[in-house]
Every structure is written in C-alpha cells, then in structure tokens.
C-alpha cells in the first residue's frame, strides 16, 4: 500500500467533501481551523489548498483567503458537452458486453427508482440514478473512458440535485431510463447510444435551468437585504 503524506490525505478528504456538496459555493475554508481539525501545522493544509485550486474546486484570493468555487453556466455547458458524447459512447461500447445478470441489475435499479419517486425520496432517487448509469458504463471495457465520465460527473454532483422537489424531471428521467434499458435489451447499440445522448442533453438543460434559478434567488436576496 502506498504511503500518503499529510498533504495528500488532507487534499483527498477535502476534495471528497467538496465534490459531495458538503460545502456551499463561496464558503470560506479557513486554514487555521483546518490545521486544527487535521491536527497538523498550516503547511500541509496550504499545500493541499494549492492542489484543490489547480483542480478548480476552490479559489484563493489575496486578503480574502480560500473559498469553494462555483460553477458558471459556461462551466456547466462545457461539462455536459463532454458528458453527452462520452456517456453516449460508453453506452454503445457496453451493449456487446452486457450479460443477462447486468440487465437484471438495471431492471432492479429502475424498479427501486420508481419506488423512491413514489415515496418522494429524492436523495435516494439521485443515488439510484447514479448507480443506473455507472452499472452501464462499468462494462464498456474502457477504463480511461469510465474515469473521464466519473470525473466530469463529480463536478456536477456539487450542484444542487436537479431531482430535488422536481417531480416533472424525475418522471422524465424514469421514462428515459426505461427507453435506454429497452434499447440495451434489444442489443441495439445505436439506439442505446442515441437514447443516452438525448437523456444527458435533457439533464444538461435542466442543470442550466437550476443554475439560472439559483442566480435569480441570489438577486432577490440582495434586493431584500438592501430594502430595495
């Protein structure tokens, strides 16, 4: 097992926390507090911060310090431009590799997703959505492609879930998952790829809509605070 330095341990822990949405956008990361938390000097914390900045996960500004970076509309657009193509490609590659056991797993996940929707458990639905997709991509027999997809997915996971209090989008997502599964069952690689591309394009569109709504709410908050 490879030995990890304190810097690497802090970096990995903070990276995981940021990507899982445990920090709000623009939330400050105070080095002295983190050093106390990780029981170390400030040096490895600063080194970890530099790595997080190079990942684009935080911004470090003079006289301000480090804060969690946000995703701009352009960031989201660029991420989904890649996700649409890569996830469609992974789906096409997966068709010839899928066994009946894999298909059974996908049917199970889809049924559990429908149950989570009916129970209004949006958090569990989002988890099952991720599981459904990764179950497909995992068998595409291209490790680099899978890694690229996971890395891109992790950035948009930071964003407020597009399934939160959004029954219309959940219903549409279930319908599209059913279409993708039907194409996989037919072993129709082109239909499966096209179904996934359409599905991810809709997800990108919805994420951008949520981004605009967040900005709208922020403007409202500023107006209220100023008494305008």
Tab-separated table of N, CA and C in Angstrom, residues 89-218:
chain	number	residue	atom	x	y	z
A	89	UNK	N	-21.099	7.285	-25.890
A	89	UNK	CA	-20.095	6.348	-26.398
A	89	UNK	C	-19.952	5.140	-25.478
A	90	UNK	N	-19.884	5.387	-24.173
A	90	UNK	CA	-19.753	4.289	-23.207
A	90	UNK	C	-20.949	3.347	-23.280
A	91	UNK	N	-22.125	3.904	-23.511
A	91	UNK	CA	-23.336	3.081	-23.629
A	91	UNK	C	-23.256	2.189	-24.860
A	92	UNK	N	-22.784	2.760	-25.966
A	92	UNK	CA	-22.646	1.955	-27.197
A	92	UNK	C	-21.638	0.833	-26.990
A	93	UNK	N	-20.512	1.143	-26.344
A	93	UNK	CA	-19.494	0.124	-26.089
A	93	UNK	C	-20.016	-0.971	-25.161
A	94	UNK	N	-20.921	-0.601	-24.252
A	94	UNK	CA	-21.397	-1.548	-23.236
A	94	UNK	C	-22.340	-2.604	-23.797
A	95	UNK	N	-23.021	-2.280	-24.890
A	95	UNK	CA	-24.083	-3.160	-25.399
A	95	UNK	C	-23.607	-4.600	-25.595
A	96	UNK	N	-22.471	-4.780	-26.225
A	96	UNK	CA	-21.989	-6.136	-26.513
A	96	UNK	C	-21.407	-6.835	-25.286
A	97	UNK	N	-21.175	-6.075	-24.207
A	97	UNK	CA	-20.578	-6.649	-23.006
A	97	UNK	C	-21.613	-7.015	-21.938
A	98	UNK	N	-22.817	-6.471	-22.065
A	98	UNK	CA	-23.844	-6.688	-21.043
A	98	UNK	C	-24.321	-8.136	-21.013
A	99	UNK	N	-24.357	-8.707	-19.818
A	99	UNK	CA	-24.904	-10.046	-19.635
A	99	UNK	C	-26.346	-9.923	-19.140
A	100	UNK	N	-27.021	-11.039	-19.061
A	100	UNK	CA	-28.394	-11.017	-18.540
A	100	UNK	C	-28.408	-10.597	-17.075
A	101	UNK	N	-27.343	-10.939	-16.348
A	101	UNK	CA	-27.240	-10.502	-14.947
A	101	UNK	C	-27.155	-8.983	-14.853
A	102	UNK	N	-26.382	-8.378	-15.762
A	102	UNK	CA	-26.290	-6.916	-15.789
A	102	UNK	C	-27.663	-6.297	-16.051
A	103	UNK	N	-28.381	-6.856	-17.002
A	103	UNK	CA	-29.712	-6.337	-17.338
A	103	UNK	C	-30.671	-6.497	-16.164
A	104	UNK	N	-30.550	-7.620	-15.460
A	104	UNK	CA	-31.390	-7.826	-14.266
A	104	UNK	C	-31.106	-6.753	-13.214
A	105	UNK	N	-29.823	-6.429	-13.048
A	105	UNK	CA	-29.449	-5.373	-12.095
A	105	UNK	C	-30.056	-4.033	-12.500
A	106	UNK	N	-30.014	-3.730	-13.794
A	106	UNK	CA	-30.577	-2.468	-14.281
A	106	UNK	C	-32.090	-2.424	-14.073
A	107	UNK	N	-32.746	-3.551	-14.277
A	107	UNK	CA	-34.204	-3.612	-14.041
A	107	UNK	C	-34.504	-3.387	-12.560
A	108	UNK	N	-33.683	-4.000	-11.707
A	108	UNK	CA	-33.870	-3.831	-10.257
A	108	UNK	C	-33.697	-2.368	-9.862
A	109	UNK	N	-32.630	-1.739	-10.353
A	109	UNK	CA	-32.364	-0.334	-10.023
A	109	UNK	C	-33.497	0.555	-10.511
A	110	UNK	N	-33.992	0.276	-11.707
A	110	UNK	CA	-35.093	1.069	-12.258
A	110	UNK	C	-36.345	0.929	-11.399
A	111	UNK	N	-36.654	-0.289	-10.981
A	111	UNK	CA	-37.826	-0.510	-10.118
A	111	UNK	C	-37.671	0.187	-8.767
A	112	UNK	N	-36.457	0.143	-8.215
A	112	UNK	CA	-36.202	0.837	-6.948
A	112	UNK	C	-36.312	2.353	-7.128
A	113	UNK	N	-35.921	2.841	-8.303
A	113	UNK	CA	-36.030	4.273	-8.600
A	113	UNK	C	-37.487	4.716	-8.611
A	114	UNK	N	-38.323	3.907	-9.233
A	114	UNK	CA	-39.758	4.215	-9.287
A	114	UNK	C	-40.337	4.234	-7.872
A	115	UNK	N	-39.905	3.277	-7.049
A	115	UNK	CA	-40.365	3.215	-5.654
A	115	UNK	C	-39.912	4.463	-4.885
A	116	UNK	N	-38.654	4.865	-5.090
A	116	UNK	CA	-38.127	6.058	-4.412
A	116	UNK	C	-38.896	7.306	-4.835
A	117	UNK	N	-39.255	7.369	-6.111
A	117	UNK	CA	-40.035	8.511	-6.611
A	117	UNK	C	-41.405	8.560	-5.943
A	118	UNK	N	-42.062	7.407	-5.877
A	118	UNK	CA	-43.399	7.359	-5.270
A	118	UNK	C	-43.354	7.732	-3.790
A	119	UNK	N	-42.237	7.406	-3.144
A	119	UNK	CA	-42.070	7.729	-1.723
A	119	UNK	C	-41.498	9.134	-1.518
A	120	UNK	N	-41.282	9.843	-2.634
A	120	UNK	CA	-40.721	11.206	-2.617
A	120	UNK	C	-39.365	11.263	-1.914
A	121	UNK	N	-38.602	10.193	-2.075
A	121	UNK	CA	-37.256	10.135	-1.511
A	121	UNK	C	-36.273	10.580	-2.599
A	122	UNK	N	-36.111	11.895	-2.739
A	122	UNK	CA	-35.327	12.432	-3.843
A	122	UNK	C	-33.835	12.136	-3.706
A	123	UNK	N	-33.357	12.078	-2.474
A	123	UNK	CA	-31.940	11.778	-2.254
A	123	UNK	C	-31.624	10.361	-2.730
A	124	UNK	N	-32.468	9.408	-2.344
A	124	UNK	CA	-32.249	8.015	-2.763
A	124	UNK	C	-32.429	7.873	-4.270
A	125	UNK	N	-33.370	8.629	-4.836
A	125	UNK	CA	-33.559	8.571	-6.288
A	125	UNK	C	-32.286	9.019	-7.002
A	126	UNK	N	-31.662	10.091	-6.514
A	126	UNK	CA	-30.427	10.584	-7.128
A	126	UNK	C	-29.317	9.535	-7.024
A	127	UNK	N	-29.246	8.833	-5.893
A	127	UNK	CA	-28.244	7.778	-5.717
A	127	UNK	C	-28.485	6.635	-6.699
A	128	UNK	N	-29.743	6.261	-6.875
A	128	UNK	CA	-30.084	5.180	-7.803
A	128	UNK	C	-29.845	5.603	-9.249
A	129	UNK	N	-30.066	6.871	-9.534
A	129	UNK	CA	-29.791	7.392	-10.870
A	129	UNK	C	-28.306	7.216	-11.200
A	130	UNK	N	-27.449	7.577	-10.254
A	130	UNK	CA	-26.006	7.417	-10.439
A	130	UNK	C	-25.649	5.943	-10.614
A	131	UNK	N	-26.248	5.087	-9.788
A	131	UNK	CA	-25.971	3.647	-9.860
A	131	UNK	C	-26.390	3.067	-11.207
A	132	UNK	N	-27.537	3.502	-11.718
A	132	UNK	CA	-28.036	3.019	-13.010
A	132	UNK	C	-27.021	3.313	-14.117
A	133	UNK	N	-26.551	4.546	-14.139
A	133	UNK	CA	-25.607	4.937	-15.190
A	133	UNK	C	-24.276	4.212	-15.052
A	134	UNK	N	-23.742	4.165	-13.842
A	134	UNK	CA	-22.435	3.547	-13.652
A	134	UNK	C	-22.469	2.037	-13.895
A	135	UNK	N	-23.616	1.428	-13.659
A	135	UNK	CA	-23.764	-0.003	-13.938
A	135	UNK	C	-23.584	-0.265	-15.439
A	136	UNK	N	-24.075	0.655	-16.258
A	136	UNK	CA	-23.923	0.530	-17.712
A	136	UNK	C	-22.476	0.784	-18.118
A	137	UNK	N	-21.921	1.910	-17.653
A	137	UNK	CA	-20.588	2.306	-18.098
A	137	UNK	C	-19.503	1.348	-17.618
A	138	UNK	N	-19.727	0.718	-16.466
A	138	UNK	CA	-18.701	-0.153	-15.876
A	138	UNK	C	-18.339	-1.332	-16.767
A	139	UNK	N	-19.254	-1.713	-17.667
A	139	UNK	CA	-18.990	-2.887	-18.511
A	139	UNK	C	-18.559	-2.505	-19.928
A	140	UNK	N	-18.252	-1.223	-20.149
A	140	UNK	CA	-17.895	-0.803	-21.514
A	140	UNK	C	-16.473	-1.201	-21.888
A	141	UNK	N	-15.709	-1.718	-20.912
A	141	UNK	CA	-14.363	-2.240	-21.160
A	141	UNK	C	-13.392	-1.156	-21.636
A	142	UNK	N	-13.537	0.043	-21.056
A	142	UNK	CA	-12.613	1.135	-21.378
A	142	UNK	C	-12.399	1.954	-20.101
A	143	UNK	N	-11.350	1.628	-19.368
A	143	UNK	CA	-11.117	2.233	-18.054
A	143	UNK	C	-10.920	3.739	-18.129
A	144	UNK	N	-10.227	4.204	-19.159
A	144	UNK	CA	-9.989	5.642	-19.295
A	144	UNK	C	-11.300	6.389	-19.520
A	145	UNK	N	-12.157	5.824	-20.349
A	145	UNK	CA	-13.459	6.442	-20.624
A	145	UNK	C	-14.297	6.518	-19.348
A	146	UNK	N	-14.297	5.444	-18.576
A	146	UNK	CA	-15.056	5.418	-17.318
A	146	UNK	C	-14.524	6.473	-16.348
A	147	UNK	N	-13.198	6.591	-16.255
A	147	UNK	CA	-12.594	7.582	-15.354
A	147	UNK	C	-12.977	9.000	-15.768
A	148	UNK	N	-12.937	9.276	-17.057
A	148	UNK	CA	-13.295	10.612	-17.550
A	148	UNK	C	-14.750	10.941	-17.208
A	149	UNK	N	-15.628	9.972	-17.387
A	149	UNK	CA	-17.047	10.181	-17.079
A	149	UNK	C	-17.239	10.446	-15.591
A	150	UNK	N	-16.589	9.647	-14.750
A	150	UNK	CA	-16.730	9.826	-13.298
A	150	UNK	C	-16.207	11.186	-12.852
A	151	UNK	N	-15.080	11.615	-13.434
A	151	UNK	CA	-14.510	12.918	-13.074
A	151	UNK	C	-15.458	14.052	-13.449
A	152	UNK	N	-16.028	13.979	-14.637
A	152	UNK	CA	-16.966	15.020	-15.082
A	152	UNK	C	-18.238	14.984	-14.244
A	153	UNK	N	-18.708	13.780	-13.960
A	153	UNK	CA	-19.930	13.617	-13.157
A	153	UNK	C	-19.734	14.226	-11.767
A	154	UNK	N	-18.536	14.034	-11.203
A	154	UNK	CA	-18.285	14.503	-9.838
A	154	UNK	C	-18.414	16.016	-9.732
A	155	UNK	N	-18.071	16.732	-10.787
A	155	UNK	CA	-18.182	18.189	-10.750
A	155	UNK	C	-19.640	18.635	-10.704
A	156	UNK	N	-20.500	17.998	-11.469
A	156	UNK	CA	-21.908	18.410	-11.458
A	156	UNK	C	-22.639	17.856	-10.241
A	157	UNK	N	-22.071	16.859	-9.567
A	157	UNK	CA	-22.672	16.375	-8.311
A	157	UNK	C	-22.623	17.453	-7.239
A	158	UNK	N	-21.685	18.406	-7.397
A	158	UNK	CA	-21.592	19.503	-6.437
A	158	UNK	C	-22.832	20.382	-6.498
A	159	UNK	N	-23.478	20.357	-7.645
A	159	UNK	CA	-24.604	21.264	-7.840
A	159	UNK	C	-25.837	20.724	-7.141
A	160	UNK	N	-26.747	21.611	-6.645
A	160	UNK	CA	-27.989	21.138	-6.028
A	160	UNK	C	-28.682	20.140	-6.948
A	161	UNK	N	-29.110	19.032	-6.386
A	161	UNK	CA	-29.686	17.960	-7.200
A	161	UNK	C	-30.840	18.463	-8.057
A	162	UNK	N	-30.769	18.149	-9.352
A	162	UNK	CA	-31.852	18.551	-10.255
A	162	UNK	C	-33.111	17.734	-9.993
A	163	UNK	N	-33.005	16.723	-9.114
A	163	UNK	CA	-34.185	15.929	-8.765
A	163	UNK	C	-34.904	16.484	-7.545
A	164	UNK	N	-34.280	17.455	-6.880
A	164	UNK	CA	-34.846	17.972	-5.644
A	164	UNK	C	-36.153	18.711	-5.917
A	165	UNK	N	-37.236	18.219	-5.337
A	165	UNK	CA	-38.552	18.861	-5.476
A	165	UNK	C	-38.914	19.108	-6.936
A	166	UNK	N	-38.543	18.180	-7.814
A	166	UNK	CA	-38.804	18.370	-9.241
A	166	UNK	C	-39.391	17.090	-9.820
A	167	UNK	N	-40.664	16.859	-9.542
A	167	UNK	CA	-41.313	15.618	-9.961
A	167	UNK	C	-41.355	15.469	-11.476
A	168	UNK	N	-41.514	16.584	-12.178
A	168	UNK	CA	-41.586	16.519	-13.643
A	168	UNK	C	-40.300	15.962	-14.221
A	169	UNK	N	-39.166	16.438	-13.718
A	169	UNK	CA	-37.883	15.947	-14.224
A	169	UNK	C	-37.655	14.493	-13.823
A	170	UNK	N	-38.077	14.118	-12.621
A	170	UNK	CA	-37.931	12.727	-12.185
A	170	UNK	C	-38.737	11.800	-13.091
A	171	UNK	N	-39.972	12.178	-13.379
A	171	UNK	CA	-40.823	11.369	-14.256
A	171	UNK	C	-40.181	11.212	-15.635
A	172	UNK	N	-39.635	12.304	-16.154
A	172	UNK	CA	-38.987	12.263	-17.461
A	172	UNK	C	-37.744	11.381	-17.421
A	173	UNK	N	-36.991	11.475	-16.320
A	173	UNK	CA	-35.784	10.671	-16.173
A	173	UNK	C	-36.118	9.180	-16.141
A	174	UNK	N	-37.166	8.812	-15.412
A	174	UNK	CA	-37.593	7.407	-15.353
A	174	UNK	C	-37.979	6.915	-16.746
A	175	UNK	N	-38.736	7.719	-17.462
A	175	UNK	CA	-39.165	7.361	-18.823
A	175	UNK	C	-37.949	7.135	-19.729
A	176	UNK	N	-36.961	8.003	-19.613
A	176	UNK	CA	-35.770	7.877	-20.455
A	176	UNK	C	-34.911	6.688	-20.039
A	177	UNK	N	-34.863	6.390	-18.750
A	177	UNK	CA	-34.151	5.190	-18.293
A	177	UNK	C	-34.821	3.935	-18.850
A	178	UNK	N	-36.138	3.946	-18.908
A	178	UNK	CA	-36.873	2.814	-19.486
A	178	UNK	C	-36.536	2.658	-20.965
A	179	UNK	N	-36.404	3.776	-21.672
A	179	UNK	CA	-36.058	3.733	-23.097
A	179	UNK	C	-34.638	3.209	-23.299
A	180	UNK	N	-33.723	3.656	-22.447
A	180	UNK	CA	-32.334	3.188	-22.533
A	180	UNK	C	-32.265	1.687	-22.265
A	181	UNK	N	-32.956	1.235	-21.224
A	181	UNK	CA	-32.961	-0.185	-20.878
A	181	UNK	C	-33.563	-1.021	-22.001
A	182	UNK	N	-34.634	-0.532	-22.610
A	182	UNK	CA	-35.269	-1.258	-23.720
A	182	UNK	C	-34.297	-1.411	-24.889
A	183	UNK	N	-33.526	-0.367	-25.174
A	183	UNK	CA	-32.541	-0.426	-26.262
A	183	UNK	C	-31.424	-1.411	-25.929
A	184	UNK	N	-31.010	-1.440	-24.667
A	184	UNK	CA	-29.977	-2.387	-24.242
A	184	UNK	C	-30.479	-3.824	-24.336
A	185	UNK	N	-31.728	-4.036	-23.968
A	185	UNK	CA	-32.314	-5.380	-24.041
A	185	UNK	C	-32.404	-5.865	-25.489
A	186	UNK	N	-32.595	-4.934	-26.410
A	186	UNK	CA	-32.651	-5.278	-27.842
A	186	UNK	C	-31.261	-5.471	-28.438
A	187	UNK	N	-30.234	-5.117	-27.660
A	187	UNK	CA	-28.841	-5.156	-28.126
A	187	UNK	C	-28.659	-4.233	-29.337
A	188	UNK	N	-29.369	-3.127	-29.321
A	188	UNK	CA	-29.293	-2.142	-30.403
A	188	UNK	C	-28.349	-1.024	-29.954
A	189	UNK	N	-27.096	-1.109	-30.373
A	189	UNK	CA	-26.074	-0.184	-29.880
A	189	UNK	C	-26.332	1.263	-30.287
A	190	UNK	N	-26.785	1.483	-31.517
A	190	UNK	CA	-27.026	2.852	-31.969
A	190	UNK	C	-28.227	3.467	-31.255
A	191	UNK	N	-29.276	2.678	-31.079
A	191	UNK	CA	-30.462	3.173	-30.371
A	191	UNK	C	-30.119	3.478	-28.914
A	192	UNK	N	-29.323	2.601	-28.298
A	192	UNK	CA	-28.920	2.813	-26.903
A	192	UNK	C	-28.087	4.088	-26.775
A	193	UNK	N	-27.143	4.268	-27.693
A	193	UNK	CA	-26.303	5.473	-27.665
A	193	UNK	C	-27.146	6.732	-27.853
A	194	UNK	N	-28.033	6.722	-28.834
A	194	UNK	CA	-28.869	7.895	-29.098
A	194	UNK	C	-29.810	8.198	-27.931
A	195	UNK	N	-30.322	7.148	-27.307
A	195	UNK	CA	-31.207	7.338	-26.147
A	195	UNK	C	-30.447	7.976	-24.987
A	196	UNK	N	-29.197	7.544	-24.793
A	196	UNK	CA	-28.382	8.118	-23.722
A	196	UNK	C	-28.016	9.566	-24.030
A	197	UNK	N	-27.679	9.849	-25.281
A	197	UNK	CA	-27.333	11.221	-25.671
A	197	UNK	C	-28.512	12.155	-25.409
A	198	UNK	N	-29.700	11.735	-25.805
A	198	UNK	CA	-30.897	12.553	-25.576
A	198	UNK	C	-31.122	12.754	-24.076
A	199	UNK	N	-30.930	11.696	-23.318
A	199	UNK	CA	-31.126	11.733	-21.865
A	199	UNK	C	-30.161	12.719	-21.206
A	200	UNK	N	-28.883	12.661	-21.575
A	200	UNK	CA	-27.893	13.547	-20.964
A	200	UNK	C	-28.077	14.989	-21.429
A	201	UNK	N	-28.528	15.169	-22.658
A	201	UNK	CA	-28.793	16.529	-23.144
A	201	UNK	C	-29.899	17.176	-22.322
A	202	UNK	N	-30.933	16.401	-22.005
A	202	UNK	CA	-32.021	16.924	-21.167
A	202	UNK	C	-31.508	17.251	-19.760
A	203	UNK	N	-30.622	16.401	-19.243
A	203	UNK	CA	-30.066	16.635	-17.905
A	203	UNK	C	-29.250	17.926	-17.881
A	204	UNK	N	-28.472	18.150	-18.939
A	204	UNK	CA	-27.697	19.378	-19.031
A	204	UNK	C	-28.586	20.604	-19.094
A	205	UNK	N	-29.644	20.501	-19.872
A	205	UNK	CA	-30.606	21.608	-19.994
A	205	UNK	C	-31.238	21.922	-18.640
A	206	UNK	N	-31.594	20.885	-17.884
A	206	UNK	CA	-32.230	21.082	-16.584
A	206	UNK	C	-31.240	21.664	-15.569
A	207	UNK	N	-29.989	21.227	-15.623
A	207	UNK	CA	-28.981	21.762	-14.710
A	207	UNK	C	-28.756	23.249	-14.959
A	208	UNK	N	-28.746	23.648	-16.218
A	208	UNK	CA	-28.608	25.071	-16.549
A	208	UNK	C	-29.813	25.864	-16.051
A	209	UNK	N	-30.991	25.256	-16.127
A	209	UNK	CA	-32.194	25.940	-15.637
A	209	UNK	C	-32.088	26.168	-14.126
A	210	UNK	N	-31.608	25.148	-13.404
A	210	UNK	CA	-31.435	25.268	-11.955
A	210	UNK	C	-30.402	26.349	-11.634
A	211	UNK	N	-29.339	26.413	-12.440
A	211	UNK	CA	-28.304	27.431	-12.249
A	211	UNK	C	-28.908	28.828	-12.376
A	212	UNK	N	-29.741	29.031	-13.387
A	212	UNK	CA	-30.373	30.337	-13.589
A	212	UNK	C	-31.297	30.675	-12.422
A	213	UNK	N	-31.990	29.660	-11.914
A	213	UNK	CA	-32.900	29.880	-10.790
A	213	UNK	C	-32.118	30.265	-9.539
A	214	UNK	N	-30.959	29.653	-9.330
A	214	UNK	CA	-30.109	29.998	-8.191
A	214	UNK	C	-29.689	31.465	-8.273
A	215	UNK	N	-29.309	31.915	-9.475
A	215	UNK	CA	-28.897	33.308	-9.662
A	215	UNK	C	-30.068	34.251	-9.403
A	216	UNK	N	-31.241	33.855	-9.871
A	216	UNK	CA	-32.457	34.654	-9.643
A	216	UNK	C	-32.708	34.815	-8.140
A	217	UNK	N	-32.588	33.735	-7.392
A	217	UNK	CA	-32.801	33.783	-5.939
A	217	UNK	C	-31.742	34.642	-5.245
A	218	UNK	N	-30.497	34.572	-5.754
A	218	UNK	CA	-29.441	35.378	-5.162
A	218	UNK	C	-29.719	36.874	-5.363
